[in-house]
Structures are given as structure tokens and as C-alpha cells.
């Protein structure tokens, strides 16, 4: 306990004097001290409500007999960072968040932690920190945004980006673009589809680190405040019983998370974050686990961008627990794992019900018999690449076409907006990997422009960068090894034929091995000599995408 090492005894009188400077009473110092890691800020829509969540958590901790103390974590809005240099700073914050949380906790000492994340990188960043620190911890997110409505139809951020593509193609006018702009994002919260933030908040439930509803109760609902109070109260039970993150997050729970990922149709970014979390838990994670689990896990949900349903709909249909009940009844989960409720996963979901089989398909009637994500391998990606199979049109599951090669996202976007991409093309965007970018930017602007022009069923996109959870279509990312480290993607030429077979998990550059060897002698790897600060350090030490783009220690 903190009081045993920092508070009690004559030698800790200086520490107590500083606690008193904070206004803490002797009574408060006699109780367990709980760190509240709040990602509140005023620039990220998913975080603008976290001040209220934080206050609710503090109340819960105090009601249960603890002393809550708040400190911050940073967060980047991927939507605002999209399509410019800012996106280089998104993924890299995941490790900054984990490291800075570790520093705060180790410097000050806490008996337990309540993590309050919401958006893309600070959810996995704080999960990594929880595993690394391994003191009793629980998560409560800020919740998803409500869906927008344009022309009587629900919309989300992917609709907005695709509207830009439609506008560039002359399919909608200024007035319609303005309507999308004003109505697509109607509330606080993480963007309303099954994008990365919501994927990771749902998987936090599956991992056992968040209470029921953590991933799905909308940010604008009062039930979210109640959930936060319960999380504050529950951390005191975890401290009392000494239940720690690595008691909860282990090989079995991580496999459960990957199984639920397949059923929910989560973002491909989960294939970066789950390996990174597993690494902190001391669990080996091989990308091929994805295909192994996918082959026996049906895809039960088609939330945006894969379909026309949203997080609010999943919540009304029974939420993550209803999906887990479907999977458990089919024998696809290990239900004996411990969770932050102090009960097993099986006990948690025993009373869960699927309340709407149009939102959560039953096991007997899935969208597909295989899961939402596939890992492809071949001479273009010997260490693997990732595609959100559930968001690919059936006619694009197998595709062969000529490469259109670009050395940056900006180059590709210019060409796409100019209408120079033709049906059948395979757009290749390289030097956007973890090291080469650096920061592994998301390509949402390019994929949305292609979809907005109506080409998502005719054009594939391949990159050593990554995709937003809002991306749909034959968008294949995380190509490893990346171009900057001599991967085959660095030697693709315009016009080369690329063959994609998602059901067979294959991706091939139809160029002979001898020709590739000749190109390696003549084609120069693009150097990035203008890096400074954190990005310069990050580029040197980050791992490849197939390892989770972790910081090599």
C-alpha cells in the first residue's frame, strides 16, 4: 500500500507535508490512494466529455472508501490529424502515453488506477501501461458518438470523408457537402462506427479490463456517468482482492479478444494494438493467429463502415456481452478467465441476450463464416499485411490489376482527387510505415476519395502505412517489411501486376525473383533526412508493423 511506503513513519513526514499542500486530510491519507488517469482535453471530440467522466469516477472511488487523485494523459484526434503531417504523430503517442503513465505512477505511487481513455491510441497506450505497471486497474471510456443524420440516413465520419471524394468527382454540390459537414458528427464521443477507438473500447470489455457497456454506451447518455461511478467503486474491490491486470490479461483473454474482434468486424488497427498489449503482458502474438481464429469465427456484425448500423445500435442490441454470449454458446471463447468485475467472463455474460438479430447476427446466420480481419502473405509481404475482410465487397475479395505507385500519401491523394485512378488499378502507397513515415499514417483520405468516386468495388489500395477504422474496400495495410527497411514494396514499379486473393490469404507481386533482385541493385531506398525531435528517435527504434510497431527496448 502507498501509505506503507510513502505516507506512514517519521521519515515520510516530508511526503506528508506535500500531500497536505494538496489539501489532503489525514483521513484521506489513511485510505487507498487511487490514480485517475484522465485523457480529458478540449481538442478531441471523444475527450471533451471526459471531465464529467472523471468527476463521476472520483465520486465512485470516494463512495467506496478511497482517495482519488487525477493526473492527465495526452490524446490525438485522428480525424483532425488526418491527411497531413499531424498523422505522423498519432500512432507514436501510444508509446508516449504508456511511458508517461508509467513515469507518473512509479514516481508518486498509487494503490490502484482508473484509466479514462476514449480515442484511438490512448486506449491501447493505457492498456499497455496497465499491464506494465501491474497494479489493480480498471478502464472506463468516454463512449461513442451518436450517429449523424443526412437526408434521413444515419452517417458517421467515414460518410464525411467519402462525401469529399464525391464532391471532387462532381457527384454532390456545395450545399450537400455543407450539410454533411454540419450534421455528420452531432455529439461528443468517439466516432460512431466500428472504428479504431470503438474497436479498442469494445475489446477492453472482452479483455476483462472494463465493465459491461464500456465500449457501447453512448457518450451523451447519462448511463455513461453511472458506468463511471461504478468503475470508481469497483477499483476499490480490485485493490481489496489484489486482482491485477496480468491476472486478467493473459494468453487466453487475448485470444478471446481476437475472437471477438473477428465477430465484431473491428478496425485493422487492432492488429497493431493487440500485439503491443500482448507484448507488455509477456504473451507471444503471431499474426497468423488472426487467420487461425478467423477460420472458425463467424462475422456477426456489420457496423459502419462495413454496414449501415452504428455503435448506438449495437448498444441497444445487447452490446459486447450479447456478441460474447453468441460466441461462448458456440464454444469459441474461454469463459473461465478472470475479469475486472471479480467474476469470470462466463459469469459476466450468463444473462446476456441478443436483443436484435438484425444488428448482431446469430451464429446460425452470420454475415460470413469467417472473421472480419485477414492476414495476407506473399512475396510482396512475406512478414504479412492486414485487411478488414468484412468491409470488402465480394467482387474485390479476389483482384488482379496494374500497380499505380506513390511514395507518399500526398502524392496518391493528388492523383485520386484528379480522377486519374482507373477501374482495376491497384494503388500502392509506400514509405508510410512505422519507420519510413515515420508514424505509419492512416490513409483515410485516399480510401474515402476512392469510395466517394464509386471505385471501392473496382480499385484496391496497398500500403506499408495503415488505415483508419473508417476505411472500407480492398484496403490492405501494414505491409511488412516496409519500404524504408528494404521490403519488396520499395521495388514495385508502375504497371506491375499485383494479385490479391483474400480468401486464400495471398498477395503476390507478379514479377520474377531475378527481376526483383536486379531492381534491388538499381532502385534506391528513399531516405528521410529531415526528421527532428521525437519522430527522429521513433523512426530508429520502432519495430515493424507485424510486431505491433512497438518500441524496441
mmCIF file of C-alpha atoms in Angstrom, residues 147 153-155 302-310 313 359 367:
data_model
loop_
_atom_site.group_PDB
_atom_site.id
_atom_site.type_symbol
_atom_site.label_atom_id
_atom_site.label_comp_id
_atom_site.label_asym_id
_atom_site.label_seq_id
_atom_site.Cartn_x
_atom_site.Cartn_y
_atom_site.Cartn_z
ATOM 1 C CA UNK A 147 -24.672 8.792 -35.405
ATOM 2 C CA UNK A 153 -29.944 8.305 -43.236
ATOM 3 C CA UNK A 154 -27.535 7.742 -40.383
ATOM 4 C CA UNK A 155 -23.993 8.891 -41.038
ATOM 5 C CA UNK A 302 -21.536 -5.101 -39.937
ATOM 6 C CA UNK A 303 -21.238 -1.738 -38.259
ATOM 7 C CA UNK A 304 -20.110 1.314 -40.223
ATOM 8 C CA UNK A 305 -18.063 1.451 -42.363
ATOM 9 C CA UNK A 306 -18.837 -2.186 -43.292
ATOM 10 C CA UNK A 307 -22.603 -1.640 -42.997
ATOM 11 C CA UNK A 308 -25.312 0.834 -42.072
ATOM 12 C CA UNK A 309 -25.519 0.216 -38.314
ATOM 13 C CA UNK A 310 -23.732 2.159 -35.593
ATOM 14 C CA UNK A 313 -27.474 0.248 -32.430
ATOM 15 C CA UNK A 359 -27.686 -5.913 -35.609
ATOM 16 C CA UNK A 367 -22.559 -12.325 -42.429
#
